[in-house]
Amino acid sequence: LKAASVGTFIYAALLLTEGTGLLLRKRWAEYFTIITTAGLIPLEIYEIVHRVTTAKIVILAINVAIVVYLIARIRRARRRQ
């Protein structure tokens, strides 16, 4: 229970940092969002390997689509500058 509590606190701190950076329109926060979103992909693949379900595949596809969209958005923003 203590380990879960510490993990939850750390995760909340990361999300708070990410949200604050995005609110202040900081470039690093956009990269941080991509990293944290893409960081879930290996876990989702691991879950699919152990037990394939349609829901898990859909969630993985959505997560990959979000990461691709975020990367494309940052590249478009860079070209405009």
PDB file of C-alpha atoms in Angstrom:
ATOM      1  CA  LEU A   1       0.000   0.000   0.000  1.00  0.00           C
ATOM      2  CA  LYS A   2       2.876   2.356   0.797  1.00  0.00           C
ATOM      3  CA  ALA A   3       4.556   1.645  -2.546  1.00  0.00           C
ATOM      4  CA  ALA A   4       1.307   2.319  -4.391  1.00  0.00           C
ATOM      5  CA  SER A   5       0.884   5.536  -2.441  1.00  0.00           C
ATOM      6  CA  VAL A   6       4.380   6.740  -3.328  1.00  0.00           C
ATOM      7  CA  GLY A   7       3.888   5.772  -6.973  1.00  0.00           C
ATOM      8  CA  THR A   8       0.581   7.608  -7.133  1.00  0.00           C
ATOM      9  CA  PHE A   9       2.135  10.725  -5.593  1.00  0.00           C
ATOM     10  CA  ILE A  10       5.006  10.703  -8.097  1.00  0.00           C
ATOM     11  CA  TYR A  11       2.621  10.184 -11.015  1.00  0.00           C
ATOM     12  CA  ALA A  12       0.442  13.051  -9.784  1.00  0.00           C
ATOM     13  CA  ALA A  13       3.500  15.297  -9.558  1.00  0.00           C
ATOM     14  CA  LEU A  14       4.459  14.437 -13.137  1.00  0.00           C
ATOM     15  CA  LEU A  15       0.956  15.184 -14.386  1.00  0.00           C
ATOM     16  CA  LEU A  16       0.881  18.456 -12.454  1.00  0.00           C
ATOM     17  CA  THR A  17       4.210  19.469 -13.994  1.00  0.00           C
ATOM     18  CA  GLU A  18       3.003  18.513 -17.469  1.00  0.00           C
ATOM     19  CA  GLY A  19      -0.313  20.318 -17.065  1.00  0.00           C
ATOM     20  CA  THR A  20       1.308  23.479 -15.720  1.00  0.00           C
ATOM     21  CA  GLY A  21       3.805  23.524 -18.588  1.00  0.00           C
ATOM     22  CA  LEU A  22       1.033  23.083 -21.155  1.00  0.00           C
ATOM     23  CA  LEU A  23      -1.044  25.788 -19.493  1.00  0.00           C
ATOM     24  CA  LEU A  24       1.910  28.168 -19.737  1.00  0.00           C
ATOM     25  CA  ARG A  25       2.471  27.069 -23.363  1.00  0.00           C
ATOM     26  CA  LYS A  26       6.018  25.852 -22.779  1.00  0.00           C
ATOM     27  CA  ARG A  27       7.713  23.897 -25.564  1.00  0.00           C
ATOM     28  CA  TRP A  28       9.256  21.392 -23.132  1.00  0.00           C
ATOM     29  CA  ALA A  29       5.784  20.461 -21.920  1.00  0.00           C
ATOM     30  CA  GLU A  30       4.791  19.402 -25.439  1.00  0.00           C
ATOM     31  CA  TYR A  31       7.780  17.053 -25.616  1.00  0.00           C
ATOM     32  CA  PHE A  32       7.061  15.853 -22.093  1.00  0.00           C
ATOM     33  CA  THR A  33       3.500  15.016 -23.132  1.00  0.00           C
ATOM     34  CA  ILE A  34       4.755  12.944 -26.050  1.00  0.00           C
ATOM     35  CA  ILE A  35       7.194  11.079 -23.816  1.00  0.00           C
ATOM     36  CA  THR A  36       4.624  10.317 -21.129  1.00  0.00           C
ATOM     37  CA  THR A  37       1.999   9.264 -23.667  1.00  0.00           C
ATOM     38  CA  ALA A  38       4.422   7.088 -25.631  1.00  0.00           C
ATOM     39  CA  GLY A  39       5.696   5.604 -22.380  1.00  0.00           C
ATOM     40  CA  LEU A  40       2.421   3.738 -21.998  1.00  0.00           C
ATOM     41  CA  ILE A  41       2.772   1.937 -25.335  1.00  0.00           C
ATOM     42  CA  PRO A  42       5.204  -0.769 -24.114  1.00  0.00           C
ATOM     43  CA  LEU A  43       2.892  -1.544 -21.187  1.00  0.00           C
ATOM     44  CA  GLU A  44      -0.065  -1.844 -23.531  1.00  0.00           C
ATOM     45  CA  ILE A  45       1.890  -4.170 -25.840  1.00  0.00           C
ATOM     46  CA  TYR A  46       2.895  -6.274 -22.833  1.00  0.00           C
ATOM     47  CA  GLU A  47      -0.757  -6.568 -21.816  1.00  0.00           C
ATOM     48  CA  ILE A  48      -1.778  -7.556 -25.350  1.00  0.00           C
ATOM     49  CA  VAL A  49       0.922 -10.244 -25.478  1.00  0.00           C
ATOM     50  CA  HIS A  50      -0.410 -11.809 -22.288  1.00  0.00           C
ATOM     51  CA  ARG A  51      -4.079 -11.649 -23.215  1.00  0.00           C
ATOM     52  CA  VAL A  52      -5.391 -10.285 -26.471  1.00  0.00           C
ATOM     53  CA  THR A  53      -8.696  -8.443 -26.306  1.00  0.00           C
ATOM     54  CA  THR A  54     -10.341  -6.082 -28.731  1.00  0.00           C
ATOM     55  CA  ALA A  55     -10.474  -3.330 -26.127  1.00  0.00           C
ATOM     56  CA  LYS A  56      -6.708  -3.500 -25.519  1.00  0.00           C
ATOM     57  CA  ILE A  57      -5.983  -3.322 -29.236  1.00  0.00           C
ATOM     58  CA  VAL A  58      -8.299  -0.327 -29.647  1.00  0.00           C
ATOM     59  CA  ILE A  59      -6.676   1.465 -26.710  1.00  0.00           C
ATOM     60  CA  LEU A  60      -3.213   0.800 -28.165  1.00  0.00           C
ATOM     61  CA  ALA A  61      -4.297   2.107 -31.572  1.00  0.00           C
ATOM     62  CA  ILE A  62      -5.749   5.254 -30.016  1.00  0.00           C
ATOM     63  CA  ASN A  63      -2.610   5.841 -27.968  1.00  0.00           C
ATOM     64  CA  VAL A  64      -0.365   5.421 -31.025  1.00  0.00           C
ATOM     65  CA  ALA A  65      -2.610   7.780 -33.019  1.00  0.00           C
ATOM     66  CA  ILE A  66      -2.341  10.399 -30.264  1.00  0.00           C
ATOM     67  CA  VAL A  67       1.455  10.154 -30.214  1.00  0.00           C
ATOM     68  CA  VAL A  68       1.621  10.468 -34.016  1.00  0.00           C
ATOM     69  CA  TYR A  69      -0.708  13.491 -33.894  1.00  0.00           C
ATOM     70  CA  LEU A  70       1.358  15.204 -31.193  1.00  0.00           C
ATOM     71  CA  ILE A  71       4.593  14.664 -33.112  1.00  0.00           C
ATOM     72  CA  ALA A  72       3.022  15.978 -36.330  1.00  0.00           C
ATOM     73  CA  ARG A  73       1.688  19.012 -34.489  1.00  0.00           C
ATOM     74  CA  ILE A  74       5.116  19.891 -33.083  1.00  0.00           C
ATOM     75  CA  ARG A  75       6.740  19.473 -36.507  1.00  0.00           C
ATOM     76  CA  ARG A  76       4.155  21.767 -38.098  1.00  0.00           C
ATOM     77  CA  ALA A  77       4.725  24.357 -35.391  1.00  0.00           C
ATOM     78  CA  ARG A  78       8.489  24.219 -35.989  1.00  0.00           C
ATOM     79  CA  ARG A  79       8.051  24.801 -39.741  1.00  0.00           C
ATOM     80  CA  ARG A  80       5.968  27.910 -39.080  1.00  0.00           C
ATOM     81  CA  GLN A  81       8.732  29.533 -37.052  1.00  0.00           C
TER      82      GLN A  81
END
